[in-house]
Tab-separated table of C-alpha atoms and ligand atoms in Angstrom:
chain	number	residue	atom	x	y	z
A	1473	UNK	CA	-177.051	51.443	-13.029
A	1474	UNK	CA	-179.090	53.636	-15.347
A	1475	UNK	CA	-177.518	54.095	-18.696
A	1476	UNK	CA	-177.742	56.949	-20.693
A	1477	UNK	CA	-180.447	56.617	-23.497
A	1478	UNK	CA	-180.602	56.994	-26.969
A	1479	UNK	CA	-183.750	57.770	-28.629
A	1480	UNK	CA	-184.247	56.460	-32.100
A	1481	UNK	CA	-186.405	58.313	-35.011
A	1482	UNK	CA	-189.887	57.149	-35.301
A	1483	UNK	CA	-189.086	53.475	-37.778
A	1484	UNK	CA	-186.063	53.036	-37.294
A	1485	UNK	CA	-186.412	50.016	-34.612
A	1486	UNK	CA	-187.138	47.848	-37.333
A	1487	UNK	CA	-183.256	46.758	-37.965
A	1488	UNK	CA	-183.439	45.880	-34.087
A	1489	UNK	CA	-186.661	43.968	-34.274
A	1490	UNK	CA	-184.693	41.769	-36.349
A	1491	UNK	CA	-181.549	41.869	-34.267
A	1492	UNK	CA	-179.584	43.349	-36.314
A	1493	UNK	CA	-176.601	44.700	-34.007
A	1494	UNK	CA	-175.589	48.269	-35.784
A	1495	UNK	CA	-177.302	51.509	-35.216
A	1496	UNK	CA	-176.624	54.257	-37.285
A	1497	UNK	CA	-176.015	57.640	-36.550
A	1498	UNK	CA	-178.316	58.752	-39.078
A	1499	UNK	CA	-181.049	56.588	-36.950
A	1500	UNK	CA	-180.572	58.817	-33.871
A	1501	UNK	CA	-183.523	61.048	-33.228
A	1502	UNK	CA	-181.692	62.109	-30.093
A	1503	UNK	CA	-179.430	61.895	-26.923
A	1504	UNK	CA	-179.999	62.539	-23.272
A	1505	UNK	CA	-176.843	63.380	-22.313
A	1506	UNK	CA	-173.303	64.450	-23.355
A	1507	UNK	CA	-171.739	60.767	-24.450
A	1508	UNK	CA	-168.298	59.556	-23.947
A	1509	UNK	CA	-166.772	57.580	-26.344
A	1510	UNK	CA	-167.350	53.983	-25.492
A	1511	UNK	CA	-170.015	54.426	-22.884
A	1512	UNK	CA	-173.271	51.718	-22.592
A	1513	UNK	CA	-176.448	53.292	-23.588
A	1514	UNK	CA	-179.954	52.237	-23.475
A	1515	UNK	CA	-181.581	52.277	-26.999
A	1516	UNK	CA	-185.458	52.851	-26.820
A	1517	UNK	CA	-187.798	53.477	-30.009
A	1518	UNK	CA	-189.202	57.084	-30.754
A	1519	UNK	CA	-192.785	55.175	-28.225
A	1520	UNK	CA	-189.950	55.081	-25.768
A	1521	UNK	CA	-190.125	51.040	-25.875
A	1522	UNK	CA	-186.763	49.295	-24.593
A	1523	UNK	CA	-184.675	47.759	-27.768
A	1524	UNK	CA	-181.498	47.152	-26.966
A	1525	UNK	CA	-178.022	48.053	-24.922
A	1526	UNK	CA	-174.564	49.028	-26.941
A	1527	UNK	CA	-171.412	50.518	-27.209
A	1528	UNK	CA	-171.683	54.440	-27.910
A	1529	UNK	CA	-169.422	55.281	-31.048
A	1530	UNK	CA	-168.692	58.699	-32.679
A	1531	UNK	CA	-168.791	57.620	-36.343
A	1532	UNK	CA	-171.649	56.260	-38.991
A	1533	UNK	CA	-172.205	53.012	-36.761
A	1534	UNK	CA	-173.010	55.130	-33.346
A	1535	UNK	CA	-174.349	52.255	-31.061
A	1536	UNK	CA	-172.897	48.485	-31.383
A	1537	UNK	CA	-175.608	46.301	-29.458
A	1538	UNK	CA	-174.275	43.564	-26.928
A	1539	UNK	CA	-177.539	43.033	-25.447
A	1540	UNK	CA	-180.790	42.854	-26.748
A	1541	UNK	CA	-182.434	42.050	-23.319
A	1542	UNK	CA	-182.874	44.699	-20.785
A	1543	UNK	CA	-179.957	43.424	-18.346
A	1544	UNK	CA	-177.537	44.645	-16.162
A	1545	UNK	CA	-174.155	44.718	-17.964
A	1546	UNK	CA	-171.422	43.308	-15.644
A	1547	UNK	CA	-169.204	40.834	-15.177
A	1548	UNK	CA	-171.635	38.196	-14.951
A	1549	UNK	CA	-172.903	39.259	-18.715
A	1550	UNK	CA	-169.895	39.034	-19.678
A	1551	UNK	CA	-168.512	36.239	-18.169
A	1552	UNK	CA	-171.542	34.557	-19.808
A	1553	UNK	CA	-170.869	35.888	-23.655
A	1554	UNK	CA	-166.957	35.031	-23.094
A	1555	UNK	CA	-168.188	31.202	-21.867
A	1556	UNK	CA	-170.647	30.931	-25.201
A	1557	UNK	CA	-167.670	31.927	-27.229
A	1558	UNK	CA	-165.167	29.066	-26.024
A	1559	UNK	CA	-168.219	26.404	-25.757
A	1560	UNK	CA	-168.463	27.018	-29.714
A	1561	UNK	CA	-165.122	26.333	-30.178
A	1562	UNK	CA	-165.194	23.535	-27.997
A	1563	UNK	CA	-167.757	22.394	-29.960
A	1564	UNK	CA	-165.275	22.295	-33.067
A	1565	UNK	CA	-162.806	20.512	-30.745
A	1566	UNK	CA	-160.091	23.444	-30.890
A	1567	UNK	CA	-159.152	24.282	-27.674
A	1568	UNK	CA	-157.138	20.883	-26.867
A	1569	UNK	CA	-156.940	19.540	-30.311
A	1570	UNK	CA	-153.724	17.739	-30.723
A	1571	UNK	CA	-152.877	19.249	-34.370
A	1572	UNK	CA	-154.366	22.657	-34.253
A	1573	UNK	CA	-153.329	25.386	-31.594
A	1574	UNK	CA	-154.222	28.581	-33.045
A	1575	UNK	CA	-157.950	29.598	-33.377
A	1576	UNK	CA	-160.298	32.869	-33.189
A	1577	UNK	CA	-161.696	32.939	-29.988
A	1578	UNK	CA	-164.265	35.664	-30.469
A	1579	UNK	CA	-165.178	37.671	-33.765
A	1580	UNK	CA	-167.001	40.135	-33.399
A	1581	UNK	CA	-170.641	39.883	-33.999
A	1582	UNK	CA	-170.102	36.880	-34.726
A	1583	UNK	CA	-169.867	35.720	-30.938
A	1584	UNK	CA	-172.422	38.701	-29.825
A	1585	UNK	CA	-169.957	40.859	-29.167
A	1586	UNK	CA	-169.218	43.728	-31.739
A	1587	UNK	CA	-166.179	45.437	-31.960
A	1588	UNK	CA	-163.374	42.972	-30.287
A	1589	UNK	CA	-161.826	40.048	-31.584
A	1590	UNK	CA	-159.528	37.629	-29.800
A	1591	UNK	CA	-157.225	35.025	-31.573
A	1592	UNK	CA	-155.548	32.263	-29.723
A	1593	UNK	CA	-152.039	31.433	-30.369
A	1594	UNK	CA	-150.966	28.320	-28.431
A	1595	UNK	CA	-151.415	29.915	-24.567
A	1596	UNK	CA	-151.692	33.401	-26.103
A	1597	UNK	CA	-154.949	35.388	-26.511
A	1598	UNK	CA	-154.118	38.398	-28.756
A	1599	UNK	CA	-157.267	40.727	-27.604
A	1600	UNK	CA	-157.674	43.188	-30.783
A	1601	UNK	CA	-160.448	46.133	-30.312
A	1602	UNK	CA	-162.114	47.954	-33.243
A	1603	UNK	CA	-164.405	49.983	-30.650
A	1604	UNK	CA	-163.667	52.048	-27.344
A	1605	UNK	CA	-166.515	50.045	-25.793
A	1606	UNK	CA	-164.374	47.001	-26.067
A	1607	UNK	CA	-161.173	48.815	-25.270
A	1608	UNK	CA	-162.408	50.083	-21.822
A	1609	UNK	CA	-163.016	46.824	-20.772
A	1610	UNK	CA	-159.892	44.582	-22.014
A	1611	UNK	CA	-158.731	44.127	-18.324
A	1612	UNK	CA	-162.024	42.527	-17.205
A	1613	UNK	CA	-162.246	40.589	-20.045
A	1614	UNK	CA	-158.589	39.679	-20.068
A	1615	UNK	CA	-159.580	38.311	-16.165
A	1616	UNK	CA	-162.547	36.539	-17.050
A	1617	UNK	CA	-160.575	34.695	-19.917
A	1618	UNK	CA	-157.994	33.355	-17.416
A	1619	UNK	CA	-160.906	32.438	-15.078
A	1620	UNK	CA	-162.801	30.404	-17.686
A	1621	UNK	CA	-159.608	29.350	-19.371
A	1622	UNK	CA	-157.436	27.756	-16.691
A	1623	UNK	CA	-154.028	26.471	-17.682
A	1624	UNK	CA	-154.889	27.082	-21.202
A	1625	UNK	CA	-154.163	30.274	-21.171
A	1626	UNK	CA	-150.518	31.743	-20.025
A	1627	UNK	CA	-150.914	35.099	-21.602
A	1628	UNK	CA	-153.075	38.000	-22.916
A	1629	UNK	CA	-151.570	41.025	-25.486
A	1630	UNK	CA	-153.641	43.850	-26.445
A	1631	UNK	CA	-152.695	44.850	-29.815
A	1632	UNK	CA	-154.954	47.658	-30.356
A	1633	UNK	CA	-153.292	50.290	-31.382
A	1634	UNK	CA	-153.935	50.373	-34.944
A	1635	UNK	CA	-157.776	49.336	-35.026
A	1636	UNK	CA	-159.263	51.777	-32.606
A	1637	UNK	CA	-160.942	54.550	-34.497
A	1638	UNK	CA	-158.714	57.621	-35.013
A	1639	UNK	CA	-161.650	59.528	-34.291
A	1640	UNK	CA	-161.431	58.368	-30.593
A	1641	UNK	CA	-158.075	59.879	-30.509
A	1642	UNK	CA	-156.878	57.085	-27.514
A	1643	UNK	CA	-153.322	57.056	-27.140
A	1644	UNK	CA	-153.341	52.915	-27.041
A	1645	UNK	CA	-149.810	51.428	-26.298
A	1646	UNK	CA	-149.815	47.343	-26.808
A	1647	UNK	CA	-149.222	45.148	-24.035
A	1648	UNK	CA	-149.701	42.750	-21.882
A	1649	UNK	CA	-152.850	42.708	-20.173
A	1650	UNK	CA	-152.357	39.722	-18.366
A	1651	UNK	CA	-148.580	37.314	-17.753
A	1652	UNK	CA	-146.111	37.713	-20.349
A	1653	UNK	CA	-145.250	35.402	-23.539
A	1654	UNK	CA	-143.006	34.982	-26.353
A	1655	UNK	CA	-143.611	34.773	-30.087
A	1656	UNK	CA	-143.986	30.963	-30.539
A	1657	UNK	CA	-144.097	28.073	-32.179
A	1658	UNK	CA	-148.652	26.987	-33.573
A	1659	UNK	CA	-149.468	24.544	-35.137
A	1660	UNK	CA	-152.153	24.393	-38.170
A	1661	UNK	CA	-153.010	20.686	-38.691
A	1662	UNK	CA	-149.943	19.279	-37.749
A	1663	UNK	CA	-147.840	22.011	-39.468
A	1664	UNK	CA	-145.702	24.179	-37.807
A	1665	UNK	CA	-145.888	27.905	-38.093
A	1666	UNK	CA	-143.779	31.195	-36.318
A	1667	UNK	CA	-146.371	33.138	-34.792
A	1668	UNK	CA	-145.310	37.064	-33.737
A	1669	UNK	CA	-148.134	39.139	-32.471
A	1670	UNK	CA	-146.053	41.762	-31.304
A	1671	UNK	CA	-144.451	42.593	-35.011
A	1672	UNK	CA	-146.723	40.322	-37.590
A	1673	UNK	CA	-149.722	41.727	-39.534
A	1674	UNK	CA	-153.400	41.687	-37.669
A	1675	UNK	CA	-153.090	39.662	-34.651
A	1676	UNK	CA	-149.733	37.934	-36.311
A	1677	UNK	CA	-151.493	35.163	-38.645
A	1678	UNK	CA	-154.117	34.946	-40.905
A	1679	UNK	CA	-156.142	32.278	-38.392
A	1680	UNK	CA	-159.383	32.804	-41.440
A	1681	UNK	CA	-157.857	30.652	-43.958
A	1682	UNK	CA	-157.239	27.546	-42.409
A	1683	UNK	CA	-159.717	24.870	-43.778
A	1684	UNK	CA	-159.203	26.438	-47.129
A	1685	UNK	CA	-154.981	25.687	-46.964
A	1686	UNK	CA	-156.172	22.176	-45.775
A	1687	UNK	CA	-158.389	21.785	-49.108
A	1688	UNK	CA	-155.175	22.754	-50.979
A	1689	UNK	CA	-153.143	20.147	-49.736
A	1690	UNK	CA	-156.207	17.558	-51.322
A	1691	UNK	CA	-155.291	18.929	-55.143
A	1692	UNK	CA	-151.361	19.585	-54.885
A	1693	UNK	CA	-150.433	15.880	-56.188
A	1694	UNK	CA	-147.932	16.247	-58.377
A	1695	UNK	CA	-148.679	20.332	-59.562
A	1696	UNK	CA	-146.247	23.226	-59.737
A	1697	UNK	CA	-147.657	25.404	-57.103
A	1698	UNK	CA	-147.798	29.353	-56.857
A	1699	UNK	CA	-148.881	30.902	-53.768
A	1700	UNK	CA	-149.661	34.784	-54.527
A	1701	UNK	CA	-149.793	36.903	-51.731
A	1702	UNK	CA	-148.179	34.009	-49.068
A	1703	UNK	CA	-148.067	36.336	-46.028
A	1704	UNK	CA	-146.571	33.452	-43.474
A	1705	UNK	CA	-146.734	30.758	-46.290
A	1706	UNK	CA	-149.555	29.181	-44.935
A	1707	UNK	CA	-150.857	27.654	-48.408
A	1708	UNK	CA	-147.336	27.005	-49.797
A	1709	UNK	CA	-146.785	24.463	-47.212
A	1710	UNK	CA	-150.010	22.631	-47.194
A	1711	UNK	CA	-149.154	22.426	-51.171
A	1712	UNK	CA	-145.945	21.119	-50.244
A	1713	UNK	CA	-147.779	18.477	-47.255
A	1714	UNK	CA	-149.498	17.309	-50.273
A	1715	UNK	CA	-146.926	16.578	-52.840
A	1716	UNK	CA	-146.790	19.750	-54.920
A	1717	UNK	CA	-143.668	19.132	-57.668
A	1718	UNK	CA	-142.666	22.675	-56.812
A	1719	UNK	CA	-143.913	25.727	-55.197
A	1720	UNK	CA	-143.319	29.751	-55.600
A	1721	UNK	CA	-144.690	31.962	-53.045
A	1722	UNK	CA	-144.514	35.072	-53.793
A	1723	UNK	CA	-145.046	38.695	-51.551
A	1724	UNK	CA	-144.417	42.192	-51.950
A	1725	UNK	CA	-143.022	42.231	-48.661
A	1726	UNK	CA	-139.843	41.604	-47.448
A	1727	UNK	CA	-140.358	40.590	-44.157
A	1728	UNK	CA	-142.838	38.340	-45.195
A	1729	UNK	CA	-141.006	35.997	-47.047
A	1730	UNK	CA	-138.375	35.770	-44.439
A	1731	UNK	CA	-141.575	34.864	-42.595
A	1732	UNK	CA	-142.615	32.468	-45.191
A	1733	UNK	CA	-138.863	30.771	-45.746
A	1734	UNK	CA	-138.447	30.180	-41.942
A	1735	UNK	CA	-142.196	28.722	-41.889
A	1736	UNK	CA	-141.229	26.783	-44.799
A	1737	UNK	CA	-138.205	25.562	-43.169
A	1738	UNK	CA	-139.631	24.640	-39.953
A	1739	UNK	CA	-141.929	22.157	-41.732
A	1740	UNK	CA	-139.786	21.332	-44.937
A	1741	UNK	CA	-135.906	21.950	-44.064
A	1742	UNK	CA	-133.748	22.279	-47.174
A	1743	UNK	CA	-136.742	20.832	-49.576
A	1744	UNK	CA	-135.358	22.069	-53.009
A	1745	UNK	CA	-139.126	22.289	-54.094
A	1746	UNK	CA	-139.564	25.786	-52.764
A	1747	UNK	CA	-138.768	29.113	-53.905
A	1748	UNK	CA	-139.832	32.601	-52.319
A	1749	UNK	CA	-139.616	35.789	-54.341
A	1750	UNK	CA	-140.317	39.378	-53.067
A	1751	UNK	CA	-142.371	41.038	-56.097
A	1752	UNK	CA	-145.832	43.039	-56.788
A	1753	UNK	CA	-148.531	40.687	-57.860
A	1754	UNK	CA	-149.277	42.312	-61.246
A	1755	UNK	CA	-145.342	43.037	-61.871
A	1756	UNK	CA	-144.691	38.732	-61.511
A	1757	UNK	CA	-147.792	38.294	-63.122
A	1758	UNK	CA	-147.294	39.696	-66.483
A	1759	UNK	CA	-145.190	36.958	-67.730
A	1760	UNK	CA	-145.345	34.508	-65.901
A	1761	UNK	CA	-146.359	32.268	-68.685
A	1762	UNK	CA	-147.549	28.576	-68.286
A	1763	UNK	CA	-145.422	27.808	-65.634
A	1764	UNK	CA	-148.062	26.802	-62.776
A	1765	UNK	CA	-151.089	24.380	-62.620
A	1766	UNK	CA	-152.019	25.300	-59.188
A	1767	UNK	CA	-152.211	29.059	-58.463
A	1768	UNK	CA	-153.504	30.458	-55.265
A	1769	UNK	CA	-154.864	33.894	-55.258
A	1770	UNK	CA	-155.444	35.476	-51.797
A	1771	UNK	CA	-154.596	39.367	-51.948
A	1772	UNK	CA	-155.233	41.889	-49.497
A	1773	UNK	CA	-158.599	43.571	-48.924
A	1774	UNK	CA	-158.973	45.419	-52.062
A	1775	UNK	CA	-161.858	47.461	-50.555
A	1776	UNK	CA	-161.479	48.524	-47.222
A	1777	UNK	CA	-164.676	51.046	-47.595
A	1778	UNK	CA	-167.909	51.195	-49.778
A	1779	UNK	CA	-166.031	53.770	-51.668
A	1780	UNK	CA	-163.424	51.796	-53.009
A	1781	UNK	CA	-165.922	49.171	-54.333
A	1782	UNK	CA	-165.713	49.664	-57.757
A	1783	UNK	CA	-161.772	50.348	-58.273
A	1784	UNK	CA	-161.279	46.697	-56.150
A	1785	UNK	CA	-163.893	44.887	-57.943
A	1786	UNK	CA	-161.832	46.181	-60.751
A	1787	UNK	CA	-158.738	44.951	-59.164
A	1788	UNK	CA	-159.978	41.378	-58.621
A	1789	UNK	CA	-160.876	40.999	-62.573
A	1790	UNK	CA	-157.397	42.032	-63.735
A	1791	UNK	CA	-155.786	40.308	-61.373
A	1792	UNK	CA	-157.837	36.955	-62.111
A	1793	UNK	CA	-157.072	37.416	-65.677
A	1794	UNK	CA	-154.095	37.189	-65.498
A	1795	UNK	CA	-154.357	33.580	-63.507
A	1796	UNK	CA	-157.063	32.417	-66.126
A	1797	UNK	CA	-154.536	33.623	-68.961
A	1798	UNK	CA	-151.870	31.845	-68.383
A	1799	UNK	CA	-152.754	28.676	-66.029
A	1800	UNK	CA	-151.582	25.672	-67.501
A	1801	UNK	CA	-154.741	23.535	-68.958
A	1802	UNK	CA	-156.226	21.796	-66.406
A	1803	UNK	CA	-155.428	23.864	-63.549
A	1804	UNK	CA	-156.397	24.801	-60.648
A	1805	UNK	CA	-157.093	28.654	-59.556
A	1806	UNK	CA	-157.886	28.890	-55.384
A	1807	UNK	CA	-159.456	32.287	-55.846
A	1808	UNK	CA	-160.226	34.950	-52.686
A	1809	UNK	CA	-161.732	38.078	-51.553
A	1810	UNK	CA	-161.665	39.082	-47.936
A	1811	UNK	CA	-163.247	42.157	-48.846
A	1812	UNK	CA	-166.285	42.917	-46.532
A	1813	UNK	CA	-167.927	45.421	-48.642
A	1814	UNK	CA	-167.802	42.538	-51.489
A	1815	UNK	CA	-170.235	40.389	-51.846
A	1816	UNK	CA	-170.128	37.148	-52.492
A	1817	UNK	CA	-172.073	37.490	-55.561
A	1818	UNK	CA	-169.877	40.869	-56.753
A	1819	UNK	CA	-166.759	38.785	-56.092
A	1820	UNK	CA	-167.751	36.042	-58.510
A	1821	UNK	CA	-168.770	38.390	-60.803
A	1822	UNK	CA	-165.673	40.025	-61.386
A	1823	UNK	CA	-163.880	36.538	-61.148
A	1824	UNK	CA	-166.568	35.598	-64.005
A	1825	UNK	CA	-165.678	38.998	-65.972
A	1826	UNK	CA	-161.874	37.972	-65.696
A	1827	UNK	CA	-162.656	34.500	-66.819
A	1828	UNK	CA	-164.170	36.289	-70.012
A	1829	UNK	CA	-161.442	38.110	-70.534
A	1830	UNK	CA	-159.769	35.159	-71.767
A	1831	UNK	CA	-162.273	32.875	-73.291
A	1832	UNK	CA	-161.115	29.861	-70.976
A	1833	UNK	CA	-163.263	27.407	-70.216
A	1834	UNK	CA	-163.726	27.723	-66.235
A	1835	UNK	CA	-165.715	25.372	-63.897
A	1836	UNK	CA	-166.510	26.045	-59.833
A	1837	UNK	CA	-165.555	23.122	-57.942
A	1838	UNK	CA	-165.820	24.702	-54.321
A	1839	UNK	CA	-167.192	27.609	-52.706
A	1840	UNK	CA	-165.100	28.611	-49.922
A	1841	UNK	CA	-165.860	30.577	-46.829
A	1842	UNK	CA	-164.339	31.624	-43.831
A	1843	UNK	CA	-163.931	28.761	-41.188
A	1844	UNK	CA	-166.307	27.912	-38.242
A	1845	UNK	CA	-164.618	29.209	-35.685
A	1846	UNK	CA	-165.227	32.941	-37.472
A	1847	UNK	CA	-168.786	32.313	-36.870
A	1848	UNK	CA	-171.595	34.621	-39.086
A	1849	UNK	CA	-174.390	35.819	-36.790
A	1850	UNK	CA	-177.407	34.887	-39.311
A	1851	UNK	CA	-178.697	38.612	-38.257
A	1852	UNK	CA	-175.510	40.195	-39.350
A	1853	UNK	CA	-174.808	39.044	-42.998
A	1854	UNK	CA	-171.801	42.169	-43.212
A	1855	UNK	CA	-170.444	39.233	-40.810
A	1856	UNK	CA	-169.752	36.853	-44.095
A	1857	UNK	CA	-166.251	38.553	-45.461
A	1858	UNK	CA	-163.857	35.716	-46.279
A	1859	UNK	CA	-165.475	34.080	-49.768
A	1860	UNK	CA	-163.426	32.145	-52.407
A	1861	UNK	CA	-163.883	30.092	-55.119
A	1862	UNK	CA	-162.074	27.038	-56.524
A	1863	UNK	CA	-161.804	26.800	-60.501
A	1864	UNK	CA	-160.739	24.091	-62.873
A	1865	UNK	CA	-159.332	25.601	-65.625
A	1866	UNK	CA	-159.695	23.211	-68.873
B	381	LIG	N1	-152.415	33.960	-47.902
B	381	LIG	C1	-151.895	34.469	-46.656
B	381	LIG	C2	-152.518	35.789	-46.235
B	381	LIG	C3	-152.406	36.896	-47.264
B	381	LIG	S1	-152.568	38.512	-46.618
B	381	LIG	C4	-152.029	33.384	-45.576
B	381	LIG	O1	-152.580	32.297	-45.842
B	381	LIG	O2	-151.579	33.619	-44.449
B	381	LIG	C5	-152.168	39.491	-47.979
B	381	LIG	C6	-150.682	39.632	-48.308
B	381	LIG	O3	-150.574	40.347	-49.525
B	381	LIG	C7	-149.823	40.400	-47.298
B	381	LIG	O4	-148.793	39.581	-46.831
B	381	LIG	C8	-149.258	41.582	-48.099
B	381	LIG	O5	-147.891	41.858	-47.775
B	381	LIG	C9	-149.354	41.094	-49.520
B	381	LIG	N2	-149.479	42.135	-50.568
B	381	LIG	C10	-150.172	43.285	-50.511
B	381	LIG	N3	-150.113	43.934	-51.705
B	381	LIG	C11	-149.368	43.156	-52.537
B	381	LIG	C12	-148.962	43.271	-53.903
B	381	LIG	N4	-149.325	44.309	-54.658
B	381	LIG	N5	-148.220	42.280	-54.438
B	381	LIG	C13	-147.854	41.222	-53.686
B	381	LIG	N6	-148.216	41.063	-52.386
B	381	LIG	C14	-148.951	42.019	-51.815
């Protein structure tokens, strides 16, 4: 098949030399043909020298590379990149494991392949594309999945709707791409949550923060426990696993802690220790006084662009602040940022500047990340967007 090719200004190969899998459009010196959205194209340099295959995008990041070796892109490619993807998490003895059902099966760059990611709930592959490229081809994939999945997998549900770029202008319905499922019952080391792709935020669960609601559990001995921003209550009942005295989680929405009190009642039923409360993070903030010892801090993504960088930064000092203010001594603040445009290093920074604010005496006991199974292509450092930080507060 020849591809369409996309001729890059004289330089601007270099990124590509070093794998990096993004191209620009400001790279673009130009086009030989009219482009649909989400067609392959063959990348040369401005000598004309092959670089690399990708995605066509209208928007800043035009071309999203799946293959820097001049190959025929077809099912056998991708068979191959959908294989290297579960053999990883094999590797990490997911797929299987007796305690944990619910993993990320592909992320992105991460796995080679920009633009999709696929989380596994318990049978069910939630298929969830951020580019055209990778929402043209959701059937194949979808069929290669069962093929190299077997048994494991009963079930695939496109939920792509609201991550395709508006720009596209695709009228994407969710679905079924493959069998049919219901929203079900996964389990997180031995804990039990509800699971609803078809209604829950992102693919239905927050998959990234798994290892870092285990490491919770190891310092809630005998601490009263708030969980800020509990989304399906994840870290409130890891607290609990681990013999918190009590625990608040708190969210601004509704439906999520009717998500969280089911979840909590699944694992916990009628434990007197927990409390949910439906309230903005800064409003039951204010006062809360020295009522917790253990306060977990994972808001939403503060900056969803480059442009909103400084106003989040800014939001992620108040909002620490007001932890480090009123902690009890000795305490423990599970700090977070799942940010991409913020760094690791501007994230501690503003948790440092917050820390200032109040003249505490802070220590860093952990530096958290996002889990294995979200892997970070070393060529792609954007890749690297969960970070946290665990502080003992004297
Ligand atoms: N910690 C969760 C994931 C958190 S996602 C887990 O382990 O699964 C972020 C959550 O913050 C969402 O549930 C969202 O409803 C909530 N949220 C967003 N803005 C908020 C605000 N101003 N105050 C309180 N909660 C908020």
């Amino acid at each position: 098949m020849t591809l369409p090719i996309v001729t890059l200004k004289p330089g601007k190969e270099q990124s590509l030399n070093r794998f990096h899998p993004w191209i620009f459009s400001g790279a673009i010196k130009f086009i030989s043909q009219e482009l649909e959205e989400g067609e392959l194209v063959r990348v040369v340099s401005a000598r004309q020298d092959f670089l690399a295959i990708g995605h066509y995008q209208i928007g800043s990041i035009a071309v999203r590379v799946v293959s820097f070796e001049d190959v025929e892109i077809n099912a056998a490619f991708w068979e191959k990149k959908l294989s290297e993807a579960l053999n990883l998490r094999r590797a990490l003895g997911l797929p299987g494991s007796e305690h944990t059902n619910v993993f990320r099966l592909i992320h992105g760059e991460g796995d080679g392949m920009p633009g999709l990611i696929v989380d596994f709930y318990n049978g069910t592959a939630v298929y969830q594309a951020h580019s055209v490229g990778m929402y043209h081809i959701r059937h194949e994939l979808a069929t290669l999945l069962k093929k190299l999945m077997g048994d494991l997998l009963v079930a695939v549900y496109d939920k792509s709707d609201k991550t395709l770029p508006f720009k596209a202008d695709i009228q994407s319905e969710n679905g079924y791409l493959l069998g049919a499922s219901e929203p079900c019952i996964v389990k997180e080391y031995g804990l039990a949550y509800q699971v609803d792709w078809v209604e829950g935020q992102k693919t239905g669960f927050f998959i990234d923060q798994r290892e870092n609601r285990k490491l919770v559990e190891q310092f809630s001995k005998g601490r009263d426990v708030l969980n800020m921003f509990c989304y399906s209550g994840g870290f409130s009942f890891f607290a609990m696993q681990g013999g918190a005295n009590l625990v608040h989680s708190v969210d601004a929405s509704a439906k999520a802690i009717e998500l969280t009190r089911q979840n909590v009642a699944l694992n916990f039923k009628d434990d007197p220790r927990h409390e949910a409360f439906v309230a903005d993070a800064f409003d039951f903030m204010r006062d809360m006084k020295n009522r917790y010892d253990l306060i977990v801090l994972d808001p939403p993504a503060f900056a969803k662009h480059r442009g909103a960088l400084r106003q989040a930064l800014q939001a992620y000092k108040r909002i620490n602040a007001k932890a480090f203010e009123q902690i009890r001594p000795g305490g423990i603040l599970f700090t977070f940022s799942c940010s991409q445009v913020v760094s690791k290093d501007q994230f501690r920074e503003a948790v440092f500047s917050g820390a200032a604010i109040t003249g505490r005496k802070v220590r860093i006991l952990h530096q958290l990340h996002q889990p294995a199974d979200h892997p970070v292509n070393i060529y792609h450092p954007e890749g690297e967007y969960l970070k946290g930080l665990v502080l003992y507060v004297d």
